Amino acid sequence: MSELLVVGGGIMGLWAALCAARDGMSVRLVEQRAIGAGASGGLLGALMPHMPDRWNAKKQFQFDALVSLEAEIGALEASTGLSCGYRRSGRVMPLAKPHLRDIALGHEQDALAHWQADGRQFHWHVQDQTVEDWLSADATGNGVVFDTLAARVSPRRMLAALRAALAQSGNVRLDEGTGVRAIDPAHGRAEREDGSSITFDRCIIAAGVGSFPLIDVLSGPLKARSGTAVKGQAALLKADIDPGLPVIFTDGVYIVAHEDGQVAVGSTSENSFADPLSTDEQLDELLRRAASLAPCLQTAPVIERWAGLRPKSAGREPTVGRHPDHENLFVLTGGFKVSFGIAHRLARFVVDEIAGRATIEIPESFICRNHIAALREKHL
């Protein structure tokens, strides 16, 4: 039997390869450039839950994933001896206007009702005090929200740990430097950019923004593209701060305290751009806003500026599962801003589907066949 082919070496592809390897499958993972060269190799690493109000299947799935990720990372670190830079540090959000406090108090009750798992209760606290020496008092005149569910991870350290785990498994081949430009499910063959081909028994498309052209060709005719690329810019600063400080989030600005005195600031969300990998004045503005929110960053030197493309499926939800037209083809992409928090659960779903079993459920809006049906019916 041929190998399981995983196309893409970002967070989705690595988790898929590891889940399959743990099931005893022979896996070949093909990455166009290098592991983590795309959006997964960024800087931010914020693991933030959806709002606790108007609870639905999508929010429940993400909640379960965020809670279970802690144990998954613990096992990954124990087996590889590598740190993923994970900490459940929480999140602090300034309330910009007085009426937002009343809304937030309602959400405090929503969290009590919905943020529970395995005997653990996570909270959405509305409070007056700020985080000393972290969040500016000027931003907290109406109070703040502090949630105890949010966490952070070092994207690059986590990718390195996943890669090490794949190497330990002994049944995963990592193939970097040449991508896949076409897939022929009927003959179990993938054509590479250098003209060579790979045979497979089953294939998982997990190539980030590179997934969408492959899906479109394999699904046509469609009335809209299966997804698009959204550019994000971020920066890494050096600052002597406590790595246990909570993530600051407000109005599109994320400030994430990592280990070793490093702080990540992000991120832009650009649907139109000339150069996908360049940084510009939009990042400069983010840094100014971050320094206003966290005054300790005002003199912090920037040690890296980063830009990359994040995959957003049509309709925004991830696209996951067996392709409706091809029994041996599976899709795992479109996580956009939430990939690191849910990739392990989505990968488990896909590998279970390949193995012919079902251990977890995912929201209907994530299912690949539903995405494809919507794209064939109308523009999204």
PDB file of C-alpha atoms in Angstrom, residues 55 60 63-64 67 109-122 149:
ATOM      1  CA  TRP A  55     -23.089  29.481  22.591  1.00  0.00           C
ATOM      2  CA  GLN A  60     -17.944  24.455  22.007  1.00  0.00           C
ATOM      3  CA  PHE A  63     -13.374  25.537  23.812  1.00  0.00           C
ATOM      4  CA  ASP A  64     -12.782  21.777  23.943  1.00  0.00           C
ATOM      5  CA  VAL A  67      -8.653  22.937  26.955  1.00  0.00           C
ATOM      6  CA  GLN A 109     -22.331  34.879  33.539  1.00  0.00           C
ATOM      7  CA  ASP A 110     -22.113  33.270  30.099  1.00  0.00           C
ATOM      8  CA  ALA A 111     -18.611  32.032  30.901  1.00  0.00           C
ATOM      9  CA  LEU A 112     -19.797  30.517  34.167  1.00  0.00           C
ATOM     10  CA  ALA A 113     -22.400  28.577  32.194  1.00  0.00           C
ATOM     11  CA  HIS A 114     -20.255  27.440  29.271  1.00  0.00           C
ATOM     12  CA  TRP A 115     -16.547  27.513  30.169  1.00  0.00           C
ATOM     13  CA  GLN A 116     -16.481  24.268  32.134  1.00  0.00           C
ATOM     14  CA  ALA A 117     -14.576  21.073  31.386  1.00  0.00           C
ATOM     15  CA  ASP A 118     -13.320  18.103  33.419  1.00  0.00           C
ATOM     16  CA  GLY A 119     -14.204  19.756  36.704  1.00  0.00           C
ATOM     17  CA  ARG A 120     -12.422  22.963  35.760  1.00  0.00           C
ATOM     18  CA  GLN A 121     -14.141  26.347  35.591  1.00  0.00           C
ATOM     19  CA  PHE A 122     -12.664  29.104  33.467  1.00  0.00           C
ATOM     20  CA  LEU A 149      -9.023  30.462  29.468  1.00  0.00           C
TER      21      LEU A 149
END
